[in-house]
Every structure is written in structure tokens, then in C-alpha cells.
PDB file of C-alpha atoms in Angstrom:
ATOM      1  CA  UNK Y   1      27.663   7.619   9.369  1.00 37.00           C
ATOM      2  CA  UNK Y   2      25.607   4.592   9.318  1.00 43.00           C
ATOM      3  CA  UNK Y   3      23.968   4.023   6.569  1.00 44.00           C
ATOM      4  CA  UNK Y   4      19.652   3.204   7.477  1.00 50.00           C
ATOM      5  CA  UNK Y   5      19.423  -1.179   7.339  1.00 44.00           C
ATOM      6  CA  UNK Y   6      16.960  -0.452   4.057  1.00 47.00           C
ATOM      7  CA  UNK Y   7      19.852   1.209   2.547  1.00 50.00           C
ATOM      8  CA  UNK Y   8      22.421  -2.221   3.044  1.00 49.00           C
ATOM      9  CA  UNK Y   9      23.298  -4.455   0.117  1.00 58.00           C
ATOM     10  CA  UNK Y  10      22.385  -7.633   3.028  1.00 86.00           C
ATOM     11  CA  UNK Y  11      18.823  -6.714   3.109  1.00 90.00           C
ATOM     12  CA  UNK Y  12      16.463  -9.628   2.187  1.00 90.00           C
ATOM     13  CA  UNK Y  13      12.640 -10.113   2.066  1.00 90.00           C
ATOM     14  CA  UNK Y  14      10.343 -12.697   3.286  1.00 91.00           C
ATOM     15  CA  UNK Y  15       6.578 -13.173   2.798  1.00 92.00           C
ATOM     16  CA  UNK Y  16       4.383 -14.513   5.236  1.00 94.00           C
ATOM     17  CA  UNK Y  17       1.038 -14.729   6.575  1.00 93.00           C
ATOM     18  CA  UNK Y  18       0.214 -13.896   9.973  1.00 94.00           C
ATOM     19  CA  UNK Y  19      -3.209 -14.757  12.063  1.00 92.00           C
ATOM     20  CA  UNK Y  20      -3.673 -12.181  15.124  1.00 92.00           C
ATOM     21  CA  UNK Y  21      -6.061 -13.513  17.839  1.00 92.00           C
ATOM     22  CA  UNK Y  22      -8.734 -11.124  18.537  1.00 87.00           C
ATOM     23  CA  UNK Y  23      -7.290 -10.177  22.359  1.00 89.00           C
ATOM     24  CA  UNK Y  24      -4.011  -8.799  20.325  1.00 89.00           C
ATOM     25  CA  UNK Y  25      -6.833  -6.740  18.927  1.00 82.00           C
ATOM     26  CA  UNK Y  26      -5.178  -3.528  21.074  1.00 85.00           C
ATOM     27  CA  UNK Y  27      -1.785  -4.899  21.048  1.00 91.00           C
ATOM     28  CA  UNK Y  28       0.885  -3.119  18.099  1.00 93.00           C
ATOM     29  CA  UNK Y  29       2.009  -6.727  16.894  1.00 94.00           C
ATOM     30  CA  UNK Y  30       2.838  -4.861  13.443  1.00 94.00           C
ATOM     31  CA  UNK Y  31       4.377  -1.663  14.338  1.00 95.00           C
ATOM     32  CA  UNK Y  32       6.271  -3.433  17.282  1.00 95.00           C
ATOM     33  CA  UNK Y  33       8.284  -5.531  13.977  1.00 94.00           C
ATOM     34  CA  UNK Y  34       9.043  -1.765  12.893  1.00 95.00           C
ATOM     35  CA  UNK Y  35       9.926  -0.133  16.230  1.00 95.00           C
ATOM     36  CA  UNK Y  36      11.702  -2.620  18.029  1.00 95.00           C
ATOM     37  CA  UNK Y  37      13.148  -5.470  15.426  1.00 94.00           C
ATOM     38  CA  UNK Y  38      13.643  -2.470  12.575  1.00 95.00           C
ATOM     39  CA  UNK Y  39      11.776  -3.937   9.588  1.00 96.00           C
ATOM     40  CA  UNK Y  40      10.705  -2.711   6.467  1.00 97.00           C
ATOM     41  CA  UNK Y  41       7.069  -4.174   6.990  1.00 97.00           C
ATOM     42  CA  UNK Y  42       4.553  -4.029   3.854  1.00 96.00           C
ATOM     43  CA  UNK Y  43       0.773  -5.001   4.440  1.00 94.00           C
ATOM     44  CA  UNK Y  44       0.253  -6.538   0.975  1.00 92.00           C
ATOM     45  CA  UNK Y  45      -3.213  -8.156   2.132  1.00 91.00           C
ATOM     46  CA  UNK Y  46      -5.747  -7.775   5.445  1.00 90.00           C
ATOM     47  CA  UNK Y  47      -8.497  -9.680   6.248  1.00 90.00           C
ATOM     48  CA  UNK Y  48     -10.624  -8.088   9.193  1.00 82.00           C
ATOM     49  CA  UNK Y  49     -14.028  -8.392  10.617  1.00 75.00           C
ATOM     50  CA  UNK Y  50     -17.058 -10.796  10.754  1.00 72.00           C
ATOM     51  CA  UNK Y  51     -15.475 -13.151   8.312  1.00 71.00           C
ATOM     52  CA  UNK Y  52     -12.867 -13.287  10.624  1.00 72.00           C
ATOM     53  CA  UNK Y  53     -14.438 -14.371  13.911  1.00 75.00           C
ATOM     54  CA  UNK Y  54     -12.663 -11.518  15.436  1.00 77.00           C
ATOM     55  CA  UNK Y  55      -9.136 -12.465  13.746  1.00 86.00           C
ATOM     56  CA  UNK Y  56      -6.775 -10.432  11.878  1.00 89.00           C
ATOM     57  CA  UNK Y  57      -5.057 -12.102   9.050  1.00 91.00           C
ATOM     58  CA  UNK Y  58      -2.319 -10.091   7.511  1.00 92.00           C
ATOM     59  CA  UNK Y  59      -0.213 -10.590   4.369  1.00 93.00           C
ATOM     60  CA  UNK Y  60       3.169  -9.448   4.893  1.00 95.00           C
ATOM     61  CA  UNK Y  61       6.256  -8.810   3.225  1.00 94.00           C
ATOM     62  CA  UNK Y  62       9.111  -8.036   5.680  1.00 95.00           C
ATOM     63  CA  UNK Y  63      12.241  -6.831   4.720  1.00 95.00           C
ATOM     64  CA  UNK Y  64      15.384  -6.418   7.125  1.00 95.00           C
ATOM     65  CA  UNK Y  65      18.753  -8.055   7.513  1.00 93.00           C
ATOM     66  CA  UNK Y  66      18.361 -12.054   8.207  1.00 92.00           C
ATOM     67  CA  UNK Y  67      19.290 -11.586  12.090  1.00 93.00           C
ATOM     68  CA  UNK Y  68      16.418  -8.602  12.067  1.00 94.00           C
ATOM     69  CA  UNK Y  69      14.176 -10.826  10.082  1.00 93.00           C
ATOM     70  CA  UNK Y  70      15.072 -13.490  12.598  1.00 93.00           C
ATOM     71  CA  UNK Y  71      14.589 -11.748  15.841  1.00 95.00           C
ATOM     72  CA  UNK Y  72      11.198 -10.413  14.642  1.00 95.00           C
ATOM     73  CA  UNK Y  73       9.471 -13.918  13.957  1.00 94.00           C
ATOM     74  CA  UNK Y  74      10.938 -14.906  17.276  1.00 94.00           C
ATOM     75  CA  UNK Y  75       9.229 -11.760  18.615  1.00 96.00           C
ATOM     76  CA  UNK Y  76       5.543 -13.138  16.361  1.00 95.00           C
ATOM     77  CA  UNK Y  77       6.160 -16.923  17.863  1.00 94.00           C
ATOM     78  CA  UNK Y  78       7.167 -15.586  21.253  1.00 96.00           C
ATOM     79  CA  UNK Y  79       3.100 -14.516  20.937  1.00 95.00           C
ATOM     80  CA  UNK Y  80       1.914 -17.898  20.070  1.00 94.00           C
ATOM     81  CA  UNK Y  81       0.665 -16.291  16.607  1.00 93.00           C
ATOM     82  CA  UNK Y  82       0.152 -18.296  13.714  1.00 93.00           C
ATOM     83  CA  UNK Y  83       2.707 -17.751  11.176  1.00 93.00           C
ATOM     84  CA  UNK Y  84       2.075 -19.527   7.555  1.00 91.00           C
ATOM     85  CA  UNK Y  85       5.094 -18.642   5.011  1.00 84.00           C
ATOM     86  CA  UNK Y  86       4.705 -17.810   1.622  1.00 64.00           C
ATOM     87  CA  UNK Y  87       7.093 -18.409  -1.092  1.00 57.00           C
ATOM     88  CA  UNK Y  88       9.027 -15.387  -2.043  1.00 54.00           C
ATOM     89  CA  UNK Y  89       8.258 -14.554  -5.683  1.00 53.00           C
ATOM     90  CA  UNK Y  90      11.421 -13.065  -6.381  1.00 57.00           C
ATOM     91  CA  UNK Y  91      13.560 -15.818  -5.585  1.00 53.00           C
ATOM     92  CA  UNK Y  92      15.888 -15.041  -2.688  1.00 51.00           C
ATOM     93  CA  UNK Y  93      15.162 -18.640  -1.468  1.00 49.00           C
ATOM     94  CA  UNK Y  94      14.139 -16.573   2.063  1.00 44.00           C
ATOM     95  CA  UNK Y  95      10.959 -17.669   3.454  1.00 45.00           C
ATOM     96  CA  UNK Y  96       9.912 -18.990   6.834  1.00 42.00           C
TER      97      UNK Y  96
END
């Protein structure tokens, strides 16, 4: 049996910040990192709204092994979307 990728001692985590242009508005950017790429994703801050100008900014903590971690910010760049790393607190020395 195959153990689930949260489950593997490779798993690592990176933080990042991630700006969604209002015509992604209908789009599953997020859920698309779960579905197709397999990560752990955790929404640790959202910004939404009028302060936005129609934006999405989303704080996000994604966890996965490094080639899943890789394919899914090729998957976010692939979309032109701003991508702003974030220094991992814990100190895996992952971030993009």
C-alpha cells in the first residue's frame, strides 16, 4: 500500500504569497494545487474585496514533496500570477 504523500518522511513546506487577478475570479487556482499537483494547501491569510481592486491575495503554506511543490508553482507561474515567498518560520531553508 502506498502510504498518502502527507504521510512521507520527504514532505516539506513552503510559504508564499499569491496575488489572483480578478478574471481568475471563477477559476479553482487553489483547489487545482490540491487536485492536480497533490498539496497539502493551508490558507493562513486572505485578502478579498474593495481593498483589493478586485484581487485576491492569499497567504499560503503548501506542503508536498519538493517535485509536487515544484510542479505546482510551475502550474501558479504558468498563470502569470504573482508569487512573493515568505520565509519559512520553521527553518527547512524551503521557500520560493
Amino acid at each position: 500500500m502506498i502510504a498518502p504523500a502527507f504521510q512521507s518522511s520527504n514532505i516539506t513546506k513552503i510559504r508564499l504569497r499569491l496575488h489572483i487577478p480578478g478574471h481568475y475570479q471563477q477559476e479553482p487556482v487553489i483547489s487545482r494545487l490540491i487536485a492536480i499537483h497533490g498539496l497539502v494547501v493551508n490558507i493562513t491569510g486572505a485578502m478579498l474585496g474593495k481593498q483589493t481592486n478586485g484581487e485576491g491575495r492569499f497567504d499560503l503554506e503548501l506542503r508536498g514533496t519538493i517535485p509536487q511543490i515544484r510542479h505546482g508553482l510551475a502550474y501558479l507561474e504558468s498563470l502569470n500570477l504573482k508569487i512573493v515567498g515568505k520565509p519559512n518560520t520553521e527553518g527547512d531553508g524551503w521557500s520560493c
